[in-house]
PDB file of C-alpha atoms in Angstrom:
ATOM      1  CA  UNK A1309       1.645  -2.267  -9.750  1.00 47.00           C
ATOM      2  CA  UNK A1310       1.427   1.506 -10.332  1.00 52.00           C
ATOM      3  CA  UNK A1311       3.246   3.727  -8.622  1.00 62.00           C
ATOM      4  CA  UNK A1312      -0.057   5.091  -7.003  1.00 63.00           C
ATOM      5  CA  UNK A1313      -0.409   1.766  -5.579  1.00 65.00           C
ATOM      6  CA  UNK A1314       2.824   1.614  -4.037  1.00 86.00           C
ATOM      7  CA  UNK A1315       2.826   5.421  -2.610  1.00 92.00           C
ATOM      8  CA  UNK A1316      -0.539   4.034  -0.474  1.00 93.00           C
ATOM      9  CA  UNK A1317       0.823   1.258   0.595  1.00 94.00           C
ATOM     10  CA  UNK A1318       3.922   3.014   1.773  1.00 95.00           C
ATOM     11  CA  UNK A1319       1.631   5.556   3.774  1.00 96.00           C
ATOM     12  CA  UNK A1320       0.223   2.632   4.906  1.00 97.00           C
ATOM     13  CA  UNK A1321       3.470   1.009   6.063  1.00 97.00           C
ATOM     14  CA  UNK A1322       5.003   3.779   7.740  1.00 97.00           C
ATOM     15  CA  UNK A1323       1.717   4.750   9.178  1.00 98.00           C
ATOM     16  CA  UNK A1324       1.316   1.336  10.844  1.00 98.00           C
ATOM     17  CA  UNK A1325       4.979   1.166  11.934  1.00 98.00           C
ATOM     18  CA  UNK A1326       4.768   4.249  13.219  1.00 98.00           C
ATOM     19  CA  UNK A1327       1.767   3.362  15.015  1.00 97.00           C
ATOM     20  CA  UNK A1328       3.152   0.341  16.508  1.00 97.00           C
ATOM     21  CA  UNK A1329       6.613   1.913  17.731  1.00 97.00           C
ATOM     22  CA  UNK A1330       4.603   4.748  19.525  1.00 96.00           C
ATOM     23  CA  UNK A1331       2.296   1.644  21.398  1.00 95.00           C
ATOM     24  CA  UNK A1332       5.148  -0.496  22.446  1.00 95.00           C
ATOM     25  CA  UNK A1333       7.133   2.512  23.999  1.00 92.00           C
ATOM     26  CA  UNK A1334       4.173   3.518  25.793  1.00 90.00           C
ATOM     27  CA  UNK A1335       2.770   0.280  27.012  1.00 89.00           C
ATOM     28  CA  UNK A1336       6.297  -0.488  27.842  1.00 89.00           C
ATOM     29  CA  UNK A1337       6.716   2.429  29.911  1.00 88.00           C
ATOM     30  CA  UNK A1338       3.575   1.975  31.672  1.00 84.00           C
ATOM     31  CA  UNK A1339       3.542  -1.932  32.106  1.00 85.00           C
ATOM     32  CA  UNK A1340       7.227  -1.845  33.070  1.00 85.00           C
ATOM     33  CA  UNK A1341       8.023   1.924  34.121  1.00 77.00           C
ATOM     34  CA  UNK A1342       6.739   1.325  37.584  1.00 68.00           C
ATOM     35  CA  UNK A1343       4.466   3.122  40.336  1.00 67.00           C
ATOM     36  CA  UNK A1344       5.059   6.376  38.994  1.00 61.00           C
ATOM     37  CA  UNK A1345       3.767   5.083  35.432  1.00 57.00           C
ATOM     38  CA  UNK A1346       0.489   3.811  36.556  1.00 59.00           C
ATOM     39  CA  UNK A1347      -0.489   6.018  38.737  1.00 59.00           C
ATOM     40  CA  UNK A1348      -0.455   8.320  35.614  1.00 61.00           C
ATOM     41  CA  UNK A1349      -2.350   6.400  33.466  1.00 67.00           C
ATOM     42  CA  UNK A1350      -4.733   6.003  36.170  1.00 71.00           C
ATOM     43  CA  UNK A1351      -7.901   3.442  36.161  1.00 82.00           C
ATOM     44  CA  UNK A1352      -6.470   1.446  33.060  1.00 85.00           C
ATOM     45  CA  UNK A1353      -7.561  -1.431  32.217  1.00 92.00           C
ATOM     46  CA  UNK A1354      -5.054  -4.363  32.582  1.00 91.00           C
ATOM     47  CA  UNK A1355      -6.155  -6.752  29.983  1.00 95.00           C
ATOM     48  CA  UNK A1356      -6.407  -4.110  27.408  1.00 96.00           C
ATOM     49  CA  UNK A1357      -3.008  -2.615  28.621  1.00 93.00           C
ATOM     50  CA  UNK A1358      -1.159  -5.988  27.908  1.00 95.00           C
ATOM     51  CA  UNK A1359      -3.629  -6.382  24.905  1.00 97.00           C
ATOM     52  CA  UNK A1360      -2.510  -2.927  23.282  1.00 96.00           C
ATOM     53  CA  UNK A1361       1.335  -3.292  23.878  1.00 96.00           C
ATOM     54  CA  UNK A1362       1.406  -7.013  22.486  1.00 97.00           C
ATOM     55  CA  UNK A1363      -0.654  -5.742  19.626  1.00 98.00           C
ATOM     56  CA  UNK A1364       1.929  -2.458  19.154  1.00 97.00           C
ATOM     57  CA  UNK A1365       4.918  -5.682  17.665  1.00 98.00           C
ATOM     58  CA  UNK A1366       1.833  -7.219  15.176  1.00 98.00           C
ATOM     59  CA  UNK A1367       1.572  -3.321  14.052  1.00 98.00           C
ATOM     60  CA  UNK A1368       5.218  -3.006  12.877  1.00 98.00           C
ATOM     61  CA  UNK A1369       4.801  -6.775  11.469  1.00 98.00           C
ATOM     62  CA  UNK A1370       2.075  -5.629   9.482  1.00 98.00           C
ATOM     63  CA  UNK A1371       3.831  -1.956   8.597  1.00 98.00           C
ATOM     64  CA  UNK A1372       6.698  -4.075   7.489  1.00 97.00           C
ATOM     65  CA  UNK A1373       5.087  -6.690   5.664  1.00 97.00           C
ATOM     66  CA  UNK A1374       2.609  -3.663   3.675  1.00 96.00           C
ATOM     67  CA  UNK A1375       5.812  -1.900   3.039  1.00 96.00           C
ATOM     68  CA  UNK A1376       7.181  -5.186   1.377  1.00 95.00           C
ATOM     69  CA  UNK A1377       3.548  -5.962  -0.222  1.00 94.00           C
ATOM     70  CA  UNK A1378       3.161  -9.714   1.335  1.00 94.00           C
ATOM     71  CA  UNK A1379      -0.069 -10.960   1.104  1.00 93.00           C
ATOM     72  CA  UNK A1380       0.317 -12.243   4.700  1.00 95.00           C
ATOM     73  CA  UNK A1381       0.243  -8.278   5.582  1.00 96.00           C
ATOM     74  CA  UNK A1382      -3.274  -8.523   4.505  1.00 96.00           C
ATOM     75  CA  UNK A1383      -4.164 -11.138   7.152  1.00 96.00           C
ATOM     76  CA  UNK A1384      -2.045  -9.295   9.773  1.00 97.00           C
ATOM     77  CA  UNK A1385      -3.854  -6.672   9.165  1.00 98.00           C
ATOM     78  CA  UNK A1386      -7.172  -8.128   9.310  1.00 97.00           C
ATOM     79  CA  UNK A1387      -6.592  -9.980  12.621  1.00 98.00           C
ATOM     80  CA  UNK A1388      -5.174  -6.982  14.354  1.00 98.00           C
ATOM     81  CA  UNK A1389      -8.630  -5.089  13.610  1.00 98.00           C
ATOM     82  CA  UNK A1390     -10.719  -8.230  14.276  1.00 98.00           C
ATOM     83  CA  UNK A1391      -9.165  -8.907  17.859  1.00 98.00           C
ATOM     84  CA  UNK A1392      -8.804  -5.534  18.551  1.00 98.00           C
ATOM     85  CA  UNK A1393     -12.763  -4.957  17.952  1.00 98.00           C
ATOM     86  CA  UNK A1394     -12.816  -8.297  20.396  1.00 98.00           C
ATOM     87  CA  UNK A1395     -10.532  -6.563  22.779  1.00 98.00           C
ATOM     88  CA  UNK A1396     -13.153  -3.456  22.762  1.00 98.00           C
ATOM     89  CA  UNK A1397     -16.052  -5.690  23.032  1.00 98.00           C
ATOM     90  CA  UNK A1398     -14.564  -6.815  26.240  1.00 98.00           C
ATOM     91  CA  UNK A1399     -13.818  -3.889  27.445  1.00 98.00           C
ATOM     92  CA  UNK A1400     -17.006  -2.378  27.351  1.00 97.00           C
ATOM     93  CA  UNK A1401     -18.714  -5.374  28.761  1.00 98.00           C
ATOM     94  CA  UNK A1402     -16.277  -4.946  31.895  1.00 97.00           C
ATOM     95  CA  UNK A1403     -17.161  -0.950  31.977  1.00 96.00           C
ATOM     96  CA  UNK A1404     -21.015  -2.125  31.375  1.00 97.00           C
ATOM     97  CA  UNK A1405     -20.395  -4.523  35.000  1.00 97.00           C
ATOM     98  CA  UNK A1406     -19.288  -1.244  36.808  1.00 96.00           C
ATOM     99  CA  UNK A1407     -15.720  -2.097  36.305  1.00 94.00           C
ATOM    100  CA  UNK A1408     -13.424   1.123  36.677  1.00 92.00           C
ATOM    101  CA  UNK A1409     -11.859   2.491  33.528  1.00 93.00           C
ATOM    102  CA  UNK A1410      -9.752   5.432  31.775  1.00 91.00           C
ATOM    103  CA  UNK A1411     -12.897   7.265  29.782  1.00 92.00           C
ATOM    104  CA  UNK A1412      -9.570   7.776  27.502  1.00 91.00           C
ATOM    105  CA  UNK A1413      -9.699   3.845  26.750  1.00 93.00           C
ATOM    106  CA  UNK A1414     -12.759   4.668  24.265  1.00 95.00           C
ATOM    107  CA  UNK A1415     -11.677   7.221  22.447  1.00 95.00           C
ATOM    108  CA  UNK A1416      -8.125   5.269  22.154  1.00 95.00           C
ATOM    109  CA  UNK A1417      -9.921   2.044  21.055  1.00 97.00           C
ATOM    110  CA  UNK A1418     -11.948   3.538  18.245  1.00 97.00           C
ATOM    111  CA  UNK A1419      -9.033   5.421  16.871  1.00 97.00           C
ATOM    112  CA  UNK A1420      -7.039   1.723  16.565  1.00 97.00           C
ATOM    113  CA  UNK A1421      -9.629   0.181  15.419  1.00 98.00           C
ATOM    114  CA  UNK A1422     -10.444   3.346  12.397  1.00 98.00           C
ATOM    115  CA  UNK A1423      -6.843   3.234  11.422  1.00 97.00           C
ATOM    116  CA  UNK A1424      -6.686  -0.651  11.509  1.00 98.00           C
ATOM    117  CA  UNK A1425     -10.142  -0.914   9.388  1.00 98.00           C
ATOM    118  CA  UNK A1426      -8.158   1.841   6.750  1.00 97.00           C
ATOM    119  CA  UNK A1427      -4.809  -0.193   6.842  1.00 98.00           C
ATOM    120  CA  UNK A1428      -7.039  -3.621   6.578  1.00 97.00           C
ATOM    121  CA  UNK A1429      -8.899  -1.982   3.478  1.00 96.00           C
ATOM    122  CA  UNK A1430      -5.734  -0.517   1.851  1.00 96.00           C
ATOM    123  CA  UNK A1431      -3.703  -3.574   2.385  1.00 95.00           C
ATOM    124  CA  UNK A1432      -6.803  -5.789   0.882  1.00 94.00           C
ATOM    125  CA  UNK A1433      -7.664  -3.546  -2.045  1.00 93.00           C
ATOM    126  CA  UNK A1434      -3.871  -2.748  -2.983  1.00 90.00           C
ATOM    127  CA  UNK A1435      -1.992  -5.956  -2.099  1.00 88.00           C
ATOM    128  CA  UNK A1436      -4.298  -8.164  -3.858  1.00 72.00           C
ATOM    129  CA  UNK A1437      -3.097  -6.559  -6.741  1.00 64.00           C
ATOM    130  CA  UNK A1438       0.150  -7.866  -6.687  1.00 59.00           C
ATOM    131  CA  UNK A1439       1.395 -10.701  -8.842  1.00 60.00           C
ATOM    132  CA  UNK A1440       2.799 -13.171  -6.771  1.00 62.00           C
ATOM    133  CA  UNK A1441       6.325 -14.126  -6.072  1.00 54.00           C
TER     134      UNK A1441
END
């Protein structure tokens, strides 16, 4: 593998780790930080607030699994943006049936699922590349 290969995947990695570490801490303090916590994040949605701090420990799987280029970081990668686009479907369906929301929710959706399409595209077009062990 060339080294440009490797630097991507890397960005990848630590991009994705990163990614996750920030989503656990901050679904963690909102799921589990009490009152105060909720009230702040005010009309969020529940299922996508469990969804999006579960999904925060598959990030740093992935980050860590790019970082060591295993193919299964590929699949990782590929399920996180498949169920996440699943996860968005269903939100907008409930915001569609009047349900109340956090007009933040979109904008935070389409930003995980545009980072987890370039991770899923990186990790597919680099990792591939890599004799197998």
């Amino acid at each position: 593998m060339t080294n440009g290969h490797s630097r991507i995947l890397q960005i990848a990695a630590v991009v994705a780790v990163v990614f996750g570490v920030i989503t656990v801490i901050a679904g963690g303090l909102t799921l589990f930080g009490g009152d105060a916590a909720r009230i702040a994040m005010g009309d969020a949605v529940p299922f996508v607030l469990r969804f999006n701090f579960m999904a925060g420990f598959a990030y740093i799987l992935a980050g860590i699994g790019l970082w060591r280029q295993e193919r299964t970081a590929v699949w990782i990668s590929l399920a996180i943006l498949g169920v996440t686009a699943l996860v968005f479907v269903a939100f907008l369906l409930h915001v569609q049936q009047g349900g109340a929301y956090e007009p933040r929710t979109i904008g935070a959706m389409v930003l995980r699922i545009a980072v987890w399409a370039v991770i899923a595209r990186v990790a597919w077009t680099h990792i591939r590349q890599v004799p197998r062990r």
